[in-house]
């Protein structure tokens, strides 16, 4: 599993990248009450705001970590946003995307580097 | 946060694991480890303890204090019986609301509680018009709210008398003299308790030691008061909103209205009394957005999906943990304010339907 500076985690499953938010991010956000997911099939660019999360505190965005195509979204968190807090690294995943070259994820932080990053 | 004030309970908040944030010049707990959602639900299910010591506690003494206060607020002060409290608001010459407050008749004096953010301005305003204004700085203020509040307070202050909503009493206790009112700002039955600062930590700990009581932060305080349809000064009411626009006419007693015994005589009376008779062009309403997305403050409200000009604006909006749905308060044109009207709020460039609903969102449980 790799981590971005925007507090997303990235996991490779076959030729697909699974994306969610980190435990640190879910704690900082507080109780999540609403998630708006992108449409399946959407072509996204790195840095594009593609998910809206509303917590009891505020609204925030999740950015596309890489260029690619959204191939699946986690409808379960749209129905039950609390999953994002309960299991951010598992059942609370956000979307799966197809990217041109999966090897580029090696450039992101590993768990140790991310822990240092969040200090 | 070094230039911020701290309440007498500051160290206790840290001990309880609170996340502290700056609020109205104070370092205050926004949430504890329980989290905003669970704190909110706990308060409605059992009892929540809030530190509201940042709010201003003010005493007005002197035979003319009541009459002088009536010169600043459109409430019936002179008719308030001893042992009773009332909601009020300071108005300005434009009829706007400078601050809202609670005032109580405690026999030989009036006791006022004003908002933290406006405390200094309120004191200056009071002192400019009334002699014998005394700010209380050696007492903490706590709110204990929820269905288990009475039992929890009685357990550590057995002398607590029978009280109904908006009663006030002085209660002798192991923690010194408590100035208790049966009121609060959550929509729940409960109490606000003024306690000597040097007894306040022991008092709070004795409450928190009880199974039913949890500490509640500002985050849940906001969602609780919004579900209860209560205004937050600075958001939902301010110097540019009149009590009529704010749908607070219920808070202006008949004695102060046109035809009343002591009609007018407060700042902005002409404007406010005219609006009571003829209505105001906009009014505060409750809105229920469809779906789960909260519509937060400053969301613009439109009459239709394609209308160009907004007809209103959200002043408070959040997800209601008890309501299990988003809720907002907004000011809208009076012609579009009828319950059941469908309007549209623009969120992230999209027009989302909302329904005008009656306030409160969650019924109150005050002990009448």
Short mmCIF file of C-alpha atoms in Angstrom, two decimals, chain B residues 40-364:
data_model
loop_
_atom_site.label_atom_id
_atom_site.label_comp_id
_atom_site.label_asym_id
_atom_site.label_seq_id
_atom_site.Cartn_x
_atom_site.Cartn_y
_atom_site.Cartn_z
CA UNK B 40 -24.71 14.74 20.03
CA UNK B 41 -26.60 11.45 20.29
CA UNK B 42 -25.46 10.92 23.88
CA UNK B 43 -26.81 14.31 24.93
CA UNK B 44 -30.24 13.51 23.47
CA UNK B 45 -30.23 9.99 24.98
CA UNK B 46 -28.75 10.69 28.44
CA UNK B 47 -26.92 13.83 29.55
CA UNK B 48 -24.20 16.09 28.20
CA UNK B 49 -21.98 18.51 30.10
CA UNK B 50 -20.88 21.67 28.28
CA UNK B 51 -18.36 24.26 29.43
CA UNK B 52 -19.94 27.60 28.54
CA UNK B 53 -17.72 29.63 30.89
CA UNK B 54 -16.63 31.76 27.94
CA UNK B 55 -20.06 33.37 27.96
CA UNK B 56 -20.53 36.62 29.86
CA UNK B 57 -22.20 36.58 33.28
CA UNK B 58 -23.47 40.00 34.28
CA UNK B 59 -25.36 41.34 37.28
CA UNK B 60 -27.49 44.48 37.23
CA UNK B 61 -28.29 45.94 40.64
CA UNK B 62 -30.36 48.89 41.70
CA UNK B 63 -34.03 49.74 41.82
CA UNK B 64 -34.02 51.12 38.28
CA UNK B 65 -32.13 48.27 36.62
CA UNK B 66 -35.25 46.65 35.16
CA UNK B 67 -36.58 49.87 33.66
CA UNK B 68 -33.13 50.73 32.32
CA UNK B 69 -32.75 47.30 30.70
CA UNK B 70 -36.16 47.76 29.03
CA UNK B 71 -34.56 50.76 27.31
CA UNK B 72 -32.15 48.39 25.53
CA UNK B 73 -34.23 45.29 24.81
CA UNK B 74 -37.81 44.78 23.54
CA UNK B 75 -38.69 42.38 26.36
CA UNK B 76 -40.91 42.75 29.40
CA UNK B 77 -38.30 42.95 32.17
CA UNK B 78 -40.38 44.66 34.86
CA UNK B 79 -43.09 41.99 34.61
CA UNK B 80 -40.64 39.09 35.03
CA UNK B 81 -41.36 37.39 38.34
CA UNK B 82 -38.66 36.63 40.86
CA UNK B 83 -37.18 33.18 40.17
CA UNK B 84 -37.92 33.34 36.43
CA UNK B 85 -35.75 33.77 33.34
CA UNK B 86 -36.52 35.08 29.87
CA UNK B 87 -34.86 35.12 26.40
CA UNK B 88 -34.10 38.55 24.99
CA UNK B 89 -32.01 40.55 22.53
CA UNK B 90 -30.25 43.89 22.46
CA UNK B 91 -31.43 45.87 19.43
CA UNK B 92 -29.84 48.75 17.52
CA UNK B 93 -31.48 51.83 15.98
CA UNK B 94 -32.03 49.95 12.70
CA UNK B 95 -33.94 47.24 14.55
CA UNK B 96 -31.04 44.79 14.15
CA UNK B 97 -29.93 42.36 16.84
CA UNK B 98 -26.69 43.35 18.61
CA UNK B 99 -26.72 40.16 20.68
CA UNK B 100 -29.14 37.74 22.24
CA UNK B 101 -29.17 36.97 25.94
CA UNK B 102 -30.88 35.31 28.85
CA UNK B 103 -31.95 37.45 31.79
CA UNK B 104 -33.26 36.30 35.14
CA UNK B 105 -34.93 38.00 38.08
CA UNK B 106 -32.93 36.83 41.09
CA UNK B 107 -34.69 38.99 43.65
CA UNK B 108 -32.40 41.88 44.46
CA UNK B 109 -30.69 41.80 41.07
CA UNK B 110 -31.00 40.82 37.42
CA UNK B 111 -28.62 38.12 36.16
CA UNK B 112 -27.71 38.19 32.46
CA UNK B 113 -25.88 35.66 30.31
CA UNK B 114 -24.54 37.04 27.02
CA UNK B 115 -22.56 35.57 24.12
CA UNK B 116 -18.78 35.28 24.44
CA UNK B 117 -18.06 36.99 21.13
CA UNK B 118 -20.12 40.06 22.10
CA UNK B 119 -19.31 40.17 25.80
CA UNK B 120 -17.12 43.30 25.76
CA UNK B 121 -19.46 45.20 23.44
CA UNK B 122 -22.50 44.20 25.53
CA UNK B 123 -20.81 45.35 28.74
CA UNK B 124 -19.89 48.70 27.20
CA UNK B 125 -23.45 49.09 25.88
CA UNK B 126 -24.95 48.25 29.29
CA UNK B 127 -22.55 50.56 31.16
CA UNK B 128 -23.35 53.43 28.81
CA UNK B 129 -27.02 53.22 29.82
CA UNK B 130 -27.24 51.54 33.23
CA UNK B 131 -25.54 52.19 36.57
CA UNK B 132 -24.28 49.30 38.67
CA UNK B 133 -23.28 46.87 35.90
CA UNK B 134 -21.13 44.13 37.40
CA UNK B 135 -19.31 41.52 35.30
CA UNK B 136 -18.89 38.20 37.11
CA UNK B 137 -15.38 36.90 36.44
CA UNK B 138 -14.91 34.46 39.34
CA UNK B 139 -17.58 31.97 38.33
CA UNK B 140 -17.64 29.25 35.69
CA UNK B 141 -20.79 28.45 33.70
CA UNK B 142 -21.74 24.90 32.79
CA UNK B 143 -24.70 23.49 30.90
CA UNK B 144 -26.04 20.04 31.74
CA UNK B 145 -28.49 18.94 29.07
CA UNK B 146 -30.52 15.86 28.28
CA UNK B 147 -33.15 13.54 29.79
CA UNK B 148 -30.79 12.39 32.57
CA UNK B 149 -29.72 15.94 33.51
CA UNK B 150 -32.09 16.40 36.44
CA UNK B 151 -31.14 13.12 38.13
CA UNK B 152 -27.43 13.79 37.58
CA UNK B 153 -27.58 17.28 39.08
CA UNK B 154 -29.80 16.16 41.97
CA UNK B 155 -27.31 13.39 42.78
CA UNK B 156 -24.56 15.90 43.61
CA UNK B 157 -26.76 18.83 44.68
CA UNK B 158 -29.59 17.22 46.67
CA UNK B 159 -31.00 20.63 47.63
CA UNK B 160 -32.03 21.21 44.00
CA UNK B 161 -35.68 22.29 44.19
CA UNK B 162 -38.46 21.35 41.76
CA UNK B 163 -38.06 23.65 38.80
CA UNK B 164 -39.73 24.00 35.41
CA UNK B 165 -38.35 25.43 32.15
CA UNK B 166 -36.95 28.95 32.69
CA UNK B 167 -37.09 28.80 36.49
CA UNK B 168 -33.98 30.02 38.33
CA UNK B 169 -32.84 29.17 41.85
CA UNK B 170 -29.90 29.53 44.21
CA UNK B 171 -28.90 26.09 45.46
CA UNK B 172 -26.55 25.34 48.36
CA UNK B 173 -24.19 22.44 47.58
CA UNK B 174 -20.85 20.82 48.39
CA UNK B 175 -19.49 23.01 45.60
CA UNK B 176 -20.64 26.27 47.13
CA UNK B 177 -23.64 28.26 46.01
CA UNK B 178 -24.95 27.22 42.60
CA UNK B 179 -26.94 29.66 40.47
CA UNK B 180 -29.15 27.30 38.54
CA UNK B 181 -31.57 27.90 35.68
CA UNK B 182 -33.64 25.18 34.05
CA UNK B 183 -32.76 26.10 30.49
CA UNK B 184 -30.15 25.55 27.83
CA UNK B 185 -29.57 25.71 24.12
CA UNK B 186 -29.97 22.14 22.86
CA UNK B 187 -33.74 21.67 22.80
CA UNK B 188 -33.37 19.20 25.67
CA UNK B 189 -34.55 19.57 29.22
CA UNK B 190 -31.60 20.60 31.35
CA UNK B 191 -29.85 23.22 33.40
CA UNK B 192 -27.30 25.99 33.18
CA UNK B 193 -25.28 26.26 36.36
CA UNK B 194 -23.05 29.10 37.48
CA UNK B 195 -20.51 27.80 40.00
CA UNK B 196 -17.53 29.44 41.73
CA UNK B 197 -14.48 29.09 39.47
CA UNK B 198 -12.42 27.41 42.21
CA UNK B 199 -15.15 24.77 42.70
CA UNK B 200 -15.95 24.27 39.04
CA UNK B 201 -13.49 21.45 38.28
CA UNK B 202 -14.67 19.39 41.27
CA UNK B 203 -18.26 20.11 40.28
CA UNK B 204 -17.69 19.05 36.65
CA UNK B 205 -15.82 15.91 37.74
CA UNK B 206 -18.65 14.93 40.11
CA UNK B 207 -21.08 15.17 37.19
CA UNK B 208 -18.78 13.36 34.75
CA UNK B 209 -18.22 10.57 37.29
CA UNK B 210 -21.83 9.55 36.72
CA UNK B 211 -22.52 6.91 34.09
CA UNK B 212 -25.09 9.06 32.26
CA UNK B 213 -22.92 12.16 31.82
CA UNK B 214 -20.42 12.78 29.01
CA UNK B 215 -18.49 15.95 28.17
CA UNK B 216 -19.75 17.56 24.96
CA UNK B 217 -17.80 19.96 22.75
CA UNK B 218 -18.71 22.93 20.59
CA UNK B 219 -19.17 20.73 17.51
CA UNK B 220 -22.13 18.86 18.96
CA UNK B 221 -23.38 22.01 20.68
CA UNK B 222 -23.83 23.49 17.21
CA UNK B 223 -25.69 20.53 15.70
CA UNK B 224 -27.88 20.24 18.83
CA UNK B 225 -28.92 23.90 18.77
CA UNK B 226 -29.53 23.79 15.03
CA UNK B 227 -31.80 20.72 15.32
CA UNK B 228 -33.64 22.69 18.02
CA UNK B 229 -34.12 25.58 15.56
CA UNK B 230 -32.19 27.98 17.82
CA UNK B 231 -30.27 30.95 16.41
CA UNK B 232 -26.53 31.43 16.74
CA UNK B 233 -25.67 35.12 16.96
CA UNK B 234 -23.19 36.03 14.24
CA UNK B 235 -24.67 33.38 11.93
CA UNK B 236 -28.46 33.37 12.04
CA UNK B 237 -29.00 36.73 13.71
CA UNK B 238 -26.79 39.80 13.67
CA UNK B 239 -26.98 43.62 13.68
CA UNK B 240 -28.49 43.53 10.15
CA UNK B 241 -31.36 41.14 10.93
CA UNK B 242 -34.44 42.32 12.82
CA UNK B 243 -36.35 40.12 15.29
CA UNK B 244 -39.26 40.03 12.82
CA UNK B 245 -37.06 38.83 9.96
CA UNK B 246 -35.51 36.33 12.38
CA UNK B 247 -38.95 34.94 13.32
CA UNK B 248 -38.33 35.87 16.96
CA UNK B 249 -41.50 37.93 17.46
CA UNK B 250 -42.58 35.35 20.07
CA UNK B 251 -39.77 36.79 22.19
CA UNK B 252 -41.32 40.28 22.26
CA UNK B 253 -44.01 40.36 24.92
CA UNK B 254 -47.33 42.20 24.32
CA UNK B 255 -46.47 44.88 26.91
CA UNK B 256 -43.70 46.13 24.59
CA UNK B 257 -45.70 45.95 21.34
CA UNK B 258 -48.01 48.59 19.85
CA UNK B 259 -50.95 49.03 22.24
CA UNK B 260 -49.04 47.50 25.14
CA UNK B 261 -48.55 49.13 28.55
CA UNK B 262 -44.90 50.03 27.83
CA UNK B 263 -44.93 49.85 24.01
CA UNK B 264 -41.68 50.79 22.26
CA UNK B 265 -38.94 52.62 24.11
CA UNK B 266 -36.14 50.30 22.90
CA UNK B 267 -33.66 50.97 20.06
CA UNK B 268 -35.20 50.44 16.62
CA UNK B 269 -38.74 50.27 18.06
CA UNK B 270 -40.31 52.12 15.12
CA UNK B 271 -38.90 49.66 12.59
CA UNK B 272 -39.58 46.55 14.66
CA UNK B 273 -43.15 47.51 15.60
CA UNK B 274 -43.89 48.44 11.97
CA UNK B 275 -42.58 45.06 10.83
CA UNK B 276 -44.69 43.27 13.46
CA UNK B 277 -47.76 45.00 11.96
CA UNK B 278 -46.86 44.78 8.28
CA UNK B 279 -44.33 41.97 7.97
CA UNK B 280 -40.75 42.06 6.78
CA UNK B 281 -39.58 41.38 3.23
CA UNK B 282 -37.61 38.28 4.26
CA UNK B 283 -37.91 35.72 7.00
CA UNK B 284 -35.90 32.98 8.68
CA UNK B 285 -37.07 29.47 7.79
CA UNK B 286 -35.97 25.88 8.18
CA UNK B 287 -34.87 24.00 5.06
CA UNK B 288 -34.57 20.25 4.53
CA UNK B 289 -32.31 19.43 1.56
CA UNK B 290 -33.14 16.24 -0.33
CA UNK B 291 -30.46 13.56 -0.08
CA UNK B 292 -27.66 13.55 2.49
CA UNK B 293 -25.45 16.49 1.49
CA UNK B 294 -25.48 19.31 4.08
CA UNK B 295 -26.16 22.82 2.76
CA UNK B 296 -23.84 24.99 4.80
CA UNK B 297 -23.83 28.71 5.67
CA UNK B 298 -23.70 31.11 2.69
CA UNK B 299 -25.28 28.62 0.26
CA UNK B 300 -27.44 30.77 -2.04
CA UNK B 301 -31.12 29.85 -2.39
CA UNK B 302 -33.07 30.18 -5.65
CA UNK B 303 -36.78 29.95 -6.53
CA UNK B 304 -36.15 27.50 -9.36
CA UNK B 305 -33.46 25.39 -10.99
CA UNK B 306 -32.68 28.09 -13.57
CA UNK B 307 -33.55 31.38 -11.82
CA UNK B 308 -30.75 33.97 -12.11
CA UNK B 309 -31.15 35.94 -8.90
CA UNK B 310 -31.04 34.33 -5.46
CA UNK B 311 -34.04 34.79 -3.17
CA UNK B 312 -32.24 33.80 -0.01
CA UNK B 313 -29.15 32.53 1.75
CA UNK B 314 -28.38 29.79 4.25
CA UNK B 315 -27.10 31.06 7.62
CA UNK B 316 -26.47 27.69 9.34
CA UNK B 317 -26.36 24.23 7.87
CA UNK B 318 -25.18 20.83 9.03
CA UNK B 319 -26.05 17.17 9.17
CA UNK B 320 -28.44 16.47 12.04
CA UNK B 321 -27.38 13.29 13.87
CA UNK B 322 -30.81 12.87 15.51
CA UNK B 323 -32.68 14.03 12.40
CA UNK B 324 -30.45 11.63 10.40
CA UNK B 325 -30.58 14.13 7.57
CA UNK B 326 -29.12 17.47 6.56
CA UNK B 327 -30.82 20.65 7.81
CA UNK B 328 -30.34 24.36 7.26
CA UNK B 329 -31.69 27.66 8.44
CA UNK B 330 -31.96 30.41 5.84
CA UNK B 331 -33.44 33.82 5.18
CA UNK B 332 -35.77 33.77 2.16
CA UNK B 333 -38.21 36.19 0.51
CA UNK B 334 -41.41 36.17 2.51
CA UNK B 335 -43.49 35.18 -0.56
CA UNK B 336 -41.50 31.94 -0.80
CA UNK B 337 -41.39 31.15 2.91
CA UNK B 338 -44.53 29.02 3.26
CA UNK B 339 -44.02 25.55 4.74
CA UNK B 340 -43.81 22.97 1.97
CA UNK B 341 -42.41 25.35 -0.67
CA UNK B 342 -39.71 23.74 -2.82
CA UNK B 343 -36.63 25.93 -3.35
CA UNK B 344 -33.14 25.24 -4.69
CA UNK B 345 -29.78 25.66 -3.02
CA UNK B 346 -26.66 25.93 -5.14
CA UNK B 347 -23.98 23.53 -3.90
CA UNK B 348 -20.74 23.17 -5.88
CA UNK B 349 -22.43 24.66 -8.96
CA UNK B 350 -25.47 22.37 -8.80
CA UNK B 351 -29.00 23.40 -7.86
CA UNK B 352 -30.27 20.97 -5.24
CA UNK B 353 -33.94 20.90 -4.16
CA UNK B 354 -34.85 21.86 -0.57
CA UNK B 355 -38.18 22.00 1.24
CA UNK B 356 -39.24 24.81 3.56
CA UNK B 357 -40.15 23.16 6.88
CA UNK B 358 -41.35 24.26 10.30
CA UNK B 359 -38.77 24.75 13.04
CA UNK B 360 -37.55 23.09 15.18
CA UNK B 361 -36.22 20.14 13.17
CA UNK B 362 -36.29 17.97 16.30
CA UNK B 363 -39.05 18.62 18.88
CA UNK B 364 -37.86 20.09 22.16
#
